[in-house]
Structures are given as C-alpha cells and as structure tokens.
Coordinates of C-alpha atoms and ligand atoms in Angstrom, one line a residue:
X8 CA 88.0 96.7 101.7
X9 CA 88.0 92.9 102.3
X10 CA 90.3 91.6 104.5
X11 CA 92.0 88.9 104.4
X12 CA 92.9 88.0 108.0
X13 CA 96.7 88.0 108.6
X14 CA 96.4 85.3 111.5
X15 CA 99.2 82.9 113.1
X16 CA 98.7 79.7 114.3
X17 CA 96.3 79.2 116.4
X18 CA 93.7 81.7 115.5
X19 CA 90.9 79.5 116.5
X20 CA 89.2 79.2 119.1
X21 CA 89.6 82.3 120.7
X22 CA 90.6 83.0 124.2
X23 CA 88.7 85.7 125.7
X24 CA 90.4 88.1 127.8
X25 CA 88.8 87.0 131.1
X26 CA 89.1 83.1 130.1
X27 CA 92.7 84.1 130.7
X28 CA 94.5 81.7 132.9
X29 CA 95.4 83.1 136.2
X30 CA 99.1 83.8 136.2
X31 CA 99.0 85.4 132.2
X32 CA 101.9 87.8 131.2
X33 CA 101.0 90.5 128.5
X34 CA 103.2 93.5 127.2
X35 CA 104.5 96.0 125.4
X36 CA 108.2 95.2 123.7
X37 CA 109.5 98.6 122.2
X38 CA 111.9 97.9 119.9
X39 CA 114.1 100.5 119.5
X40 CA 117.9 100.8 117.9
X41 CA 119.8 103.2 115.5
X42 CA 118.5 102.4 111.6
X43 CA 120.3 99.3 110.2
X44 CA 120.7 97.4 112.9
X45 CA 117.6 94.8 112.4
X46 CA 114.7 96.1 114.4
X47 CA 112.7 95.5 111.6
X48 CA 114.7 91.9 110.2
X49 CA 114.4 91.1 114.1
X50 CA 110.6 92.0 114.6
X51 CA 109.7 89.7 111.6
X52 CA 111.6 86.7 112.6
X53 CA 110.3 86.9 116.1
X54 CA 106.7 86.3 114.7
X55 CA 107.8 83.9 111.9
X56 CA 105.9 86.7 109.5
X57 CA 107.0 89.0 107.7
X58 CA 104.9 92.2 109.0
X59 CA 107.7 94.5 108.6
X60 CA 109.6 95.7 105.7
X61 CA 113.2 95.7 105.4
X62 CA 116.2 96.7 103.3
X63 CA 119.6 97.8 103.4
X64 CA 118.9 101.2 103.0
X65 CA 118.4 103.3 106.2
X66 CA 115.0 104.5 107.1
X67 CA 113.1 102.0 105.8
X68 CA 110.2 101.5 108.3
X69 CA 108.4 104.9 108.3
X70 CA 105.7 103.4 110.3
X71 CA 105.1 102.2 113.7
X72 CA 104.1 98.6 113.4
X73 CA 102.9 96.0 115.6
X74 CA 103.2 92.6 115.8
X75 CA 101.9 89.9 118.8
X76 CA 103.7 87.1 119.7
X77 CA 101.1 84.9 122.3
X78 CA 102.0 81.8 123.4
X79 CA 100.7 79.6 126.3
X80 CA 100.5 81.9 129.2
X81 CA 101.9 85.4 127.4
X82 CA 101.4 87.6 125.1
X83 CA 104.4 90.1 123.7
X84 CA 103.3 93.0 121.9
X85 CA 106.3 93.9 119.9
X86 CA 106.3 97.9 118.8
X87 CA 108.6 98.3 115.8
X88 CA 109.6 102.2 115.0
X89 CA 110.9 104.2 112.4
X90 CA 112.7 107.3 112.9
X91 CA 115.4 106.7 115.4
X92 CA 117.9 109.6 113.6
X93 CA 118.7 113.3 114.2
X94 CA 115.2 115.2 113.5
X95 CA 116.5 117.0 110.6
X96 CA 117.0 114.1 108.3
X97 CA 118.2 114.4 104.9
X98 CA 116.1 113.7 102.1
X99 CA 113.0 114.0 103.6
X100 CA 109.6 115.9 103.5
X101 CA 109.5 118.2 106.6
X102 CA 106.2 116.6 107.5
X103 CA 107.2 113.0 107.1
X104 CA 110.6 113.8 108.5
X105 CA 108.7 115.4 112.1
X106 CA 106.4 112.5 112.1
X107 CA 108.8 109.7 112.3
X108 CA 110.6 111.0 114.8
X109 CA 107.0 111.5 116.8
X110 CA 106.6 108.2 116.0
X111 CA 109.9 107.3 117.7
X112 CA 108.9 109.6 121.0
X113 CA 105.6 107.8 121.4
X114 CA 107.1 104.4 120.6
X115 CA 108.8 104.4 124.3
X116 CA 105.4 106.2 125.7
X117 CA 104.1 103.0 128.0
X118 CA 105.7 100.5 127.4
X119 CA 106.5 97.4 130.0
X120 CA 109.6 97.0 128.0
X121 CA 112.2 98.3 125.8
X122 CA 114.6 95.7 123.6
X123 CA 117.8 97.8 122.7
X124 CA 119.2 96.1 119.5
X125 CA 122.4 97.2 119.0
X126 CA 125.0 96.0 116.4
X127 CA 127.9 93.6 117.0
X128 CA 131.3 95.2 117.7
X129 CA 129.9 98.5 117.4
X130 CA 128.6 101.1 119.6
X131 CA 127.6 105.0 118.1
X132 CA 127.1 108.3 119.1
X133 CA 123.5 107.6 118.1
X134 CA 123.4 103.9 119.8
X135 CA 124.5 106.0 123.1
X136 CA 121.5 108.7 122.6
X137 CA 119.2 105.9 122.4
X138 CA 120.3 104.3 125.3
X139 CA 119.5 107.8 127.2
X140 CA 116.1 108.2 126.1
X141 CA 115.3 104.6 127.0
X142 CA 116.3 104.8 129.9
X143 CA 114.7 108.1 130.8
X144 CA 111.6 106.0 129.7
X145 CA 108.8 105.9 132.2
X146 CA 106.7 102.5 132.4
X147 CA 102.8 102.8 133.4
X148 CA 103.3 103.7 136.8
X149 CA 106.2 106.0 136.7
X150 CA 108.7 103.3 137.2
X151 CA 111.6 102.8 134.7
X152 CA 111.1 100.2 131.9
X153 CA 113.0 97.4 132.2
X154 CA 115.9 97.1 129.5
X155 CA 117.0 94.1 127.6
X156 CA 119.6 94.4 124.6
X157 CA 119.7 91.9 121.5
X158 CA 123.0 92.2 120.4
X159 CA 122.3 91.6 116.5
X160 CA 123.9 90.4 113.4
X161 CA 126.6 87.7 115.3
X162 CA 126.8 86.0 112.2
X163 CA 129.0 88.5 111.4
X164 CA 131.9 87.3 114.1
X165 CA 133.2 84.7 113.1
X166 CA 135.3 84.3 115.7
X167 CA 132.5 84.9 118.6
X168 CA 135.0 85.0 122.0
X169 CA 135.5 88.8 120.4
X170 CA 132.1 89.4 121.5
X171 CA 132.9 88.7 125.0
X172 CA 134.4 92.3 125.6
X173 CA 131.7 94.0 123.6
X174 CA 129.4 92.6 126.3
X175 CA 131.3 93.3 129.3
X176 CA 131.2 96.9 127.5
X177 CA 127.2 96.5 127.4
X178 CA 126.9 95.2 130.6
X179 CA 128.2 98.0 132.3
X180 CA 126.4 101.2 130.1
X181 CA 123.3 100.1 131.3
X182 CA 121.5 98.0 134.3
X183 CA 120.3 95.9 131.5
X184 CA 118.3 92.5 132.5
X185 CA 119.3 90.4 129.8
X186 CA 122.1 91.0 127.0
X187 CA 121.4 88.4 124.4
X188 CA 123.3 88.3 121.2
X189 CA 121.0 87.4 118.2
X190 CA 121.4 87.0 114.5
X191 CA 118.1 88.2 113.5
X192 CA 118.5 86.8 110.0
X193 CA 119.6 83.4 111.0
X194 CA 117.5 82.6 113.9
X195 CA 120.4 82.4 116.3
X196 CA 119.4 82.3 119.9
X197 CA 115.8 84.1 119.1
X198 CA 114.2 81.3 121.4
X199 CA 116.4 82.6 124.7
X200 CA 115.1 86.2 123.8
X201 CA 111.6 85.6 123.5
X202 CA 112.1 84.0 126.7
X203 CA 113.9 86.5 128.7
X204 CA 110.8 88.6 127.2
X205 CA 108.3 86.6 128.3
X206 CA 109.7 86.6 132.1
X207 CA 109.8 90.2 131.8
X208 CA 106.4 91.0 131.2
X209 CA 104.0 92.4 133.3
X210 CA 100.8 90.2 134.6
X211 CA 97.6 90.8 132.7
X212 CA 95.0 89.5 130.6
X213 CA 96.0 89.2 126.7
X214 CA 95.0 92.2 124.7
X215 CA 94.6 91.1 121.2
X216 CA 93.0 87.7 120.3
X217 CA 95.6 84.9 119.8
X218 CA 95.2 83.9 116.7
X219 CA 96.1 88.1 115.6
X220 CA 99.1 88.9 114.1
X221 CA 99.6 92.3 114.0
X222 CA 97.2 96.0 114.6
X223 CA 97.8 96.9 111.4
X224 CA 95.2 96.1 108.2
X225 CA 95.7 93.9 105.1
X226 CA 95.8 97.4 102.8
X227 CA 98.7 98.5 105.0
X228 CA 100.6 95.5 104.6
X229 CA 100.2 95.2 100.6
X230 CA 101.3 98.8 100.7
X231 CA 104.5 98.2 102.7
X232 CA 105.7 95.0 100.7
X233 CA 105.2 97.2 97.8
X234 CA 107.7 100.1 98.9
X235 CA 110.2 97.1 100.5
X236 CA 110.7 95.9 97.1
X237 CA 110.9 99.5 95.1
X238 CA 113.4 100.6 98.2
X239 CA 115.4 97.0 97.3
X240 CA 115.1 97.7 93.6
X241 CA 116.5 101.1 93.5
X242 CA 118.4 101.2 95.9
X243 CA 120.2 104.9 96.1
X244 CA 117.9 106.0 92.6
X245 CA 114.9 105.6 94.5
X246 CA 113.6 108.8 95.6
X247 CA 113.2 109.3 99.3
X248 CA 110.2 110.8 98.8
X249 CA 108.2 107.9 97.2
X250 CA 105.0 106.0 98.7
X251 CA 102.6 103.3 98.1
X252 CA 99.1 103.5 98.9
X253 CA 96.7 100.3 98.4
X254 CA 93.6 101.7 97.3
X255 CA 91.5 98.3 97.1
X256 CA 91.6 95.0 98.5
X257 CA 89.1 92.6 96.9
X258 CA 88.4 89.1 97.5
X259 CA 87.1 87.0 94.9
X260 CA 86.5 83.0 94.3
X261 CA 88.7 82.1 91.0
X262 CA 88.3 79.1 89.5
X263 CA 91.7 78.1 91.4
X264 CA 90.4 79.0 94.9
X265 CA 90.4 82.5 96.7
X266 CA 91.9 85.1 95.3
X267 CA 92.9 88.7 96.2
X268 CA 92.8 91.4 93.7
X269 CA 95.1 94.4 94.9
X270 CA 95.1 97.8 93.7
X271 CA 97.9 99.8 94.1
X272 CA 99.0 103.5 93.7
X273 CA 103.1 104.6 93.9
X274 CA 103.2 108.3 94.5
X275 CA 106.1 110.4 93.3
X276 CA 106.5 113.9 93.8
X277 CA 108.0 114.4 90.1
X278 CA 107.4 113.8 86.6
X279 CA 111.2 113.1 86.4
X280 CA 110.8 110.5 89.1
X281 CA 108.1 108.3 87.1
X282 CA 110.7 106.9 84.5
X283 CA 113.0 105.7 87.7
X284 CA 110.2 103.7 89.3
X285 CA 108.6 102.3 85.8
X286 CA 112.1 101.8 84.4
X287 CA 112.9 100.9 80.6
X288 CA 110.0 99.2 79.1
X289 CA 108.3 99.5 82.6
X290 CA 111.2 96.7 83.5
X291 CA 111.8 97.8 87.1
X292 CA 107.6 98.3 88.0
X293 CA 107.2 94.7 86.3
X294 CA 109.6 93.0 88.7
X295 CA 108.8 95.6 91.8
X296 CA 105.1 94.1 91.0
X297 CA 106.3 90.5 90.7
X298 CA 108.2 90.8 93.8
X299 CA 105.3 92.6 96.0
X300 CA 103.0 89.8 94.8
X301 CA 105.1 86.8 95.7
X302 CA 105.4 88.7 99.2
X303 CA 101.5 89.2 99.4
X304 CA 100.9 85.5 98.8
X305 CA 102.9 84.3 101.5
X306 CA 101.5 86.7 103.8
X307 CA 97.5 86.4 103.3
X308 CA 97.8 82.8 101.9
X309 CA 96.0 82.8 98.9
X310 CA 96.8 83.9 95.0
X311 CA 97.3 87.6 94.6
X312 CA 96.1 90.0 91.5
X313 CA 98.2 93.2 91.8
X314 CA 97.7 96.2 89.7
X315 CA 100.5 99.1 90.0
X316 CA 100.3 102.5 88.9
X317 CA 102.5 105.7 89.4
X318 CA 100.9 108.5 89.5
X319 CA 102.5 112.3 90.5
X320 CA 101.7 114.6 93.3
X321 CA 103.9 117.4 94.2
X322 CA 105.1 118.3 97.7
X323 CA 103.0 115.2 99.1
X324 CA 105.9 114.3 101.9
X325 CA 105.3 117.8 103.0
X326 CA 101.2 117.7 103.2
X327 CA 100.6 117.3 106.8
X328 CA 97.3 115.9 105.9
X329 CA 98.3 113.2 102.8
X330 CA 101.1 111.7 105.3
X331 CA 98.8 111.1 108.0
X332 CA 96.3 109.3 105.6
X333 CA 99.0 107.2 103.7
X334 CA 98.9 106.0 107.6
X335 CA 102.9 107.1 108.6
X336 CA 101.7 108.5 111.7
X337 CA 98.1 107.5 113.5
Ligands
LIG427 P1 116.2 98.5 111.0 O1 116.4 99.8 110.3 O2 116.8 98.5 112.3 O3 114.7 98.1 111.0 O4 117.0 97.4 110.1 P2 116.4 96.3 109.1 O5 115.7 95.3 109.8 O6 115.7 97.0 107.9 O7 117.8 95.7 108.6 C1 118.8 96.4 108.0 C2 119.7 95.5 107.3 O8 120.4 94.7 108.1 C3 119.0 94.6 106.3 O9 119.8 94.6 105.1 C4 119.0 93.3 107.0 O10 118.9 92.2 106.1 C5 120.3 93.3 107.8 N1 120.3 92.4 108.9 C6 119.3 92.4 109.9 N2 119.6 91.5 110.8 C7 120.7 90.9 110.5 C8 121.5 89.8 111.0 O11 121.2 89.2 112.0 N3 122.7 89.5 110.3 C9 123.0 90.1 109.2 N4 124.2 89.8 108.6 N5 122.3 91.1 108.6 C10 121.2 91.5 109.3
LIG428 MG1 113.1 99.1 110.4

C-alpha cells in the first residue's frame, strides 16, 4: 500500500530521540469517558486533525486510536478508546463486542495519565464505574495515574455559574489534578488542558517523530472516515454490525498533481442489509462516497479517487479472526 504520510506541522527535520533536549516531557494521555461524551470530538480537536471518527450515535470508535501532540519540549500521546459500556452490549457481534471492551481494559494498562471527560451537568452510573477503574489504574511503576477531568460540551450552559456546583461535585469524587471544563467542538479552553497535560507528564525522550500524527496507517484512516459517514448517514437503519475495510491505497501523478486512488470494501452480514447501505438508486453509497472522499482529502492533502463496494459476509462480527484483521483489536 502507499502511504501517504498523515504528518502535522513540523514534520521536518526530525528530532531524534537522544537530540532530545534535557528536561523533555513524553506520555501517555488515556482518554477515557462513557460513549457520547466527546472522547473522540475531543481527541481530534486536540491535534487539529481529524484521526478519529465521530457521530451522535454511541459506540462509534471501535478502535483504539492514537494521536501525538509534540510541541517544544513534550510530547502527549493521546489513547482514544472504544468500548467503555457494560460487556454485553446490544447489537453487537460477540467477538467485536469482547474486543472493545479489551480494548478499553488495555487502554488504562500504562499509562502516565488518564483524562476523564465527563459531560456537563451530568454525572451516571457508568461515569461513576469509570471513575473506579481509573483510579484503580496502575502507572509504570505501580503508582496511581494521575487524573485530570475535561468537563465537555460547556457550550451547552448557557448560563456557566451552574457549572460551579457540578465542579465542586467533581472536585470532591476524585483527587483529580486539574478539572477543566472544555467544549470540545468549539475549542473552548483546549489550550489550558493541553497545558495542564503537558505539566503532567512524565520526563523522557519523545517516542514518535514530531512531525507524526498518529500510530495508525493511511488504509486505516480511509476506512474509518468511511464508516463515520455511513454511521452519520443512517443513523438508527445502519446496521451495527457493518464495516469498512480499505483494501488498496495507491498513489499516482494526475495531470492535476498527486493523487490517491482508494479502494474500499463495506461488509454487511446480510443480503437484506445491502439495499440500506446502497440506498435507492445507490443514493445513500453516492453521498457516503462523496462524504468519505472530501474527509480523505483534508486529511492526506491531496485529490482522492474512492471506489466503494458492498459486499456480504455472514456472522463476520462474530469471526474472531476477520475482527482482528479489519484491525478492531491489535
Ligand atoms: P465519544 O463516544 O465519547 O467518542 O463521543 P464523540 O466524540 O463521538 O461525540 C459524541 C457526540 O457529541 C457527537 O455528536 C459530537 O459532535 C458531540 N460533541 C462532542 N463534543 C461536544 C461539545 O463540546 N459540545 C457539543 N455540543 N457537542 C459535542
Ligand atoms: Mg469515540
């Protein structure tokens, strides 16, 4: 596959890990939450990139992702996670089901830090249950991981001295270090996170180069901005059980610069599903595929080919084996 290098700025001139300046912070930022509340919204407008696909429908990211924020002197390695829900989700594949929520496990497995987004005004059963797993977290030498909460979605208060008591509230669940209430989708106060982030982290050299976005390839990514827009498209009618795999990548010199030709297959695990994801006159796969494409050129910077076809393959959300290669759990 070729790949088109999903940098930030910066990527030149590379900093070596032991060019590193004496002093450097580098981590790992779990973020974890209950599924809505912008883990994913937040990830993506940390980096300034969308890496991360989001929707209004719950249990959108079935993958762990990351993405790397370095700057002078740090380097955050945000973890975004899927599967933060009871294990026995509805709708779901048993094997895709039991990976996300392994996904979820692993996500808090060493990590220097763990950034609880929780939701304005509201605090859950399953917000609380978080909280207790985090906190039963063990960093890399046995110590407990330092806690921040991003209190998202703010925009939503109008009136913001209501959030004043929902803090206090916050304040006292949880020795947190920093509470810091966010609005992921407008940008509010992202710049006093990503600092309270970057005090937080451990010493040590960087781990990715800096001009790297994220650990996760080009293929991936086409994949992902595929299923966002099917997920945003269809809405309830989508079946759960639906995924995209990019099969190719190619690269190719057009006579109006680069261009990236993407193949791409959606998987259904019924006949009856194909007609929902093609739609009438193949009306919903047209704009799914306009969609996706618009996404893809903004994110590899160059013109985008995409080819989309459905194809059927029954059961695959329960083959152990075809969920691990459409890359939900690695
Ligand atoms: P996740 O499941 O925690 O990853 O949540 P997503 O990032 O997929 O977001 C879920 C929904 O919340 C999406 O419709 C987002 O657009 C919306 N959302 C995320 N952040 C904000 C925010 O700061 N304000 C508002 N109003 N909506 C947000
Ligand atoms: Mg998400």
């Amino acid at each position: 596959m070729a790949e088109p290098p999903v940098t930030g700025p910066g990527g030149d001139g590379a900093l070596l890990p032991e060019q590193a300046p004496p002093g450097f912070r580098c981590g790992f930022v779990a973020l974890v939450g209950r599924p809505n509340v912008g883990k994913s919204t937040l990830l993506n407008a940390l980096l300034g990139r969308k890496l991360s696909i989001t929707s209004p429908k719950p249990q959108t990211t079935r993958h762990r992702i990351r993405g790397v924020d370095t700057g002078p002197g740090h380097q955050a390695i945000y973890v975004d996670t899927p599967g933060w829900h009871r294990p026995r989700g509805r709708g779901l594949g048993r094997a895709l089901n039991r990976a996300m929520v392994r996904a979820a496990q692993a996500a808090l497995g060493d990590v220097d830090l763990i950034l609880l987004v929780v939701e304005a005004l509201r605090w859950t059963e399953l917000d609380e249950g978080i909280l207790v797993l985090a906190r039963e977290a063990r960093g890399p030498e046995g110590r407990p991981v330092p806690l921040v909460a991003a209190v998202n979605k703010v925009d939503r208060v109008p009136d913001k001295r209501r959030l004043l008591p929902y803090l206090d509230e916050l304040s006292r669940r949880a020795p947190f270090e920093a509470i810091v209430p966010v609005s992921a989708t407008r940008g509010t106060h992202l710049d006093r996170l990503k600092e309270e982030v970057r005090r937080l982290l451990p010493e040590g050299p960087p781990l990715f180069p800096p001009g790297q976005l994220t650990d996760r390839d080009p293929g991936f990514l086409a994949a992902e901005l595929v299923r966002e827009q099917l997920m945003r498209r269809l809405g309830e009618e989508l079946p759960y059980r639906v995924a995209v795999e990019a099969e190719s990548l190619r690269e190719e010199e057009g006579r109006e610069g680069p261009l990236l030709r993407v193949r791409a297959v959606i998987w259904v695990e019924r006949e009856s599903h194909k007609p929902i994801v093609i739609g009438k006159g193949g009306a919903v796969l047209k704009e799914v595929g306009q969609r996706a494409r618009l996404e893809m050129e903004r994110l590899f910077g160059r013109r985008v080919h995409l080819g989309l076809w459905v194809r059927v393959r029954e059961g695959w959300s329960d083959d152990e084996r075809l969920v691990r290669r459409l890359g939900i759990e690695d």
